[in-house]
GROMACS .gro file of C-alpha atoms in nm:
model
  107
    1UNK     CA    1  10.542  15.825   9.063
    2UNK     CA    2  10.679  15.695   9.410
    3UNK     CA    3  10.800  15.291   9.374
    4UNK     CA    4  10.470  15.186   9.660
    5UNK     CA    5  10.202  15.382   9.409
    6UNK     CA    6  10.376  15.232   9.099
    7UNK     CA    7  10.342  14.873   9.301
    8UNK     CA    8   9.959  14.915   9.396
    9UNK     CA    9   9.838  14.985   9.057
   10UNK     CA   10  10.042  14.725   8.881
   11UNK     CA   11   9.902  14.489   9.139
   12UNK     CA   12   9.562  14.617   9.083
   13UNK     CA   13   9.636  14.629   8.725
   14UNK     CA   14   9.758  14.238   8.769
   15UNK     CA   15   9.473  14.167   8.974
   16UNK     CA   16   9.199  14.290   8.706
   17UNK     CA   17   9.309  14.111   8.428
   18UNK     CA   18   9.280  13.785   8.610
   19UNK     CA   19   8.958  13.859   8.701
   20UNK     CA   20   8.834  13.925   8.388
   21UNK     CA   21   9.033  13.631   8.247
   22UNK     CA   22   8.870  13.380   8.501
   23UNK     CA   23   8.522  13.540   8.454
   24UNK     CA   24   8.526  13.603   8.069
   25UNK     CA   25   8.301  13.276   7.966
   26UNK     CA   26   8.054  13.347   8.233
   27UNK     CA   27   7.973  13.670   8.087
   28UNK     CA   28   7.983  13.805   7.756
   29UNK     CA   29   7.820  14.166   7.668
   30UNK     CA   30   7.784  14.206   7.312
   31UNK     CA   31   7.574  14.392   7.039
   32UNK     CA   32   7.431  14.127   6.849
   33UNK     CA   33   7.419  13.753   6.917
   34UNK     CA   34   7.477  13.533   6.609
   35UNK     CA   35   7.396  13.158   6.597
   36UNK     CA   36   7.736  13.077   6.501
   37UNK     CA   37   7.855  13.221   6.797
   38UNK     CA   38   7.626  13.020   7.014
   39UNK     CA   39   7.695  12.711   6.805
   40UNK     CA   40   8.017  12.756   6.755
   41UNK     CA   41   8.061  12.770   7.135
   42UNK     CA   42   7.876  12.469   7.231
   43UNK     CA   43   8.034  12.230   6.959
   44UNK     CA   44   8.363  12.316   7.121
   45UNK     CA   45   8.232  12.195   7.463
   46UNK     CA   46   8.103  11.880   7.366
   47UNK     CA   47   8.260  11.610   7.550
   48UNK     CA   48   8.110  11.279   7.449
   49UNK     CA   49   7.841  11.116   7.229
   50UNK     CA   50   7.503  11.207   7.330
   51UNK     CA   51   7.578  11.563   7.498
   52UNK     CA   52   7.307  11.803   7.449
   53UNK     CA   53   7.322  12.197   7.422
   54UNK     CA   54   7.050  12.443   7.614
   55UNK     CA   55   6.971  12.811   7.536
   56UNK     CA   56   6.768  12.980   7.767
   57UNK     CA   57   6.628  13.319   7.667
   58UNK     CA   58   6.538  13.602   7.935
   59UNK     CA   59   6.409  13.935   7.791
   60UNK     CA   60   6.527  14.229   7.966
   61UNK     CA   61   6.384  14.534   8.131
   62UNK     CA   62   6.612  14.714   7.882
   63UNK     CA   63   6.454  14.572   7.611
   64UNK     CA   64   6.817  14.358   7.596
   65UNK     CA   65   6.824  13.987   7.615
   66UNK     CA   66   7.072  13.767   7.806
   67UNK     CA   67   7.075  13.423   7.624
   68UNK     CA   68   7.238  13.118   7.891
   69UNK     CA   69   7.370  12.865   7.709
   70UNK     CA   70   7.501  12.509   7.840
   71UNK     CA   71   7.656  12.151   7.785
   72UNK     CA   72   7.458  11.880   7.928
   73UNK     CA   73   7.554  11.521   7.957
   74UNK     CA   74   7.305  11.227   7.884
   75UNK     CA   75   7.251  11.203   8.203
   76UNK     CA   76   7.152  11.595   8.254
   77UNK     CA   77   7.455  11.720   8.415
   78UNK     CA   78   7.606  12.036   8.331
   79UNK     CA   79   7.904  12.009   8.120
   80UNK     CA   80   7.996  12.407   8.092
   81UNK     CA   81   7.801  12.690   8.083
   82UNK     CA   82   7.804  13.076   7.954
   83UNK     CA   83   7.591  13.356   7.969
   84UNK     CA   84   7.537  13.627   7.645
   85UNK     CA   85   7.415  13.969   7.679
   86UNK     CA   86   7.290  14.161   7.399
   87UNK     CA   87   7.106  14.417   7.230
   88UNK     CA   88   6.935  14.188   6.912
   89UNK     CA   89   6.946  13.856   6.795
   90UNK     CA   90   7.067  13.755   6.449
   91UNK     CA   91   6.802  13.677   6.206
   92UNK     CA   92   6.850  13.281   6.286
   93UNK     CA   93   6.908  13.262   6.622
   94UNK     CA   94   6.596  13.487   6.645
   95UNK     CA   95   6.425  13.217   6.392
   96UNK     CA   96   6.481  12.940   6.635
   97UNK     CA   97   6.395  13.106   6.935
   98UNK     CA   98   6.069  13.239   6.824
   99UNK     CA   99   5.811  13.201   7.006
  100UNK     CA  100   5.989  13.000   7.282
  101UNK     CA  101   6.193  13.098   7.600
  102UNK     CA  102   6.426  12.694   7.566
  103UNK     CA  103   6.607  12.532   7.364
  104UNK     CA  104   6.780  12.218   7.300
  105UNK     CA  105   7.062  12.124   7.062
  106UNK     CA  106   7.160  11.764   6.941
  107UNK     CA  107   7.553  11.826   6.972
   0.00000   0.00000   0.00000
């Protein structure tokens, strides 16, 4: 390969993987969401006494879901945020979403 090809495509290459390293919490694709994972993820945001966690649930034309989750202060501002898409729900964070498109977490 000539040296200027060899330099595009490791710039490219360079380029790509910071991208998807600055973008990976705002979107993660995967099969099936477990509560843990959702938990797990807003526990390790909290900042201070009295935060709050919010899952929003949108159902898909694809029959998918894409689950936004947040951080909120006590005073309603947004700490962090993340979106989930997936194919299914585990059987408890299906549980605790039945029935309702919101939800909020005491951290």
């Amino acid at each position: 390969m000539e040296p200027i090809s060899t330099t595009v495509l490791l710039r490219l290459a360079f380029h790509l993987v910071r991208f998807v390293i600055n973008n990976a919490d705002e979107i993660a694709k995967v099969f099936r969401l477990a509560w843990a994972t959702v938990t797990d993820w807003l526990t390790s945001r909290k900042v201070a006494v009295g935060d709050v966690g919010k899952l929003v649930k949108q159902q898909l034309d694809s029959g998918s879901y894409r689950i936004v989750g947040g951080v909120f202060s006590a005073s309603g501002q947004v700490r962090q945020q993340t979106t989930w898409e997936c194919t299914e729900l585990d059987e408890e964070l299906r549980r605790r979403l039945y029935g309702r498109s919101e939800l909020t977490i005491e951290l």
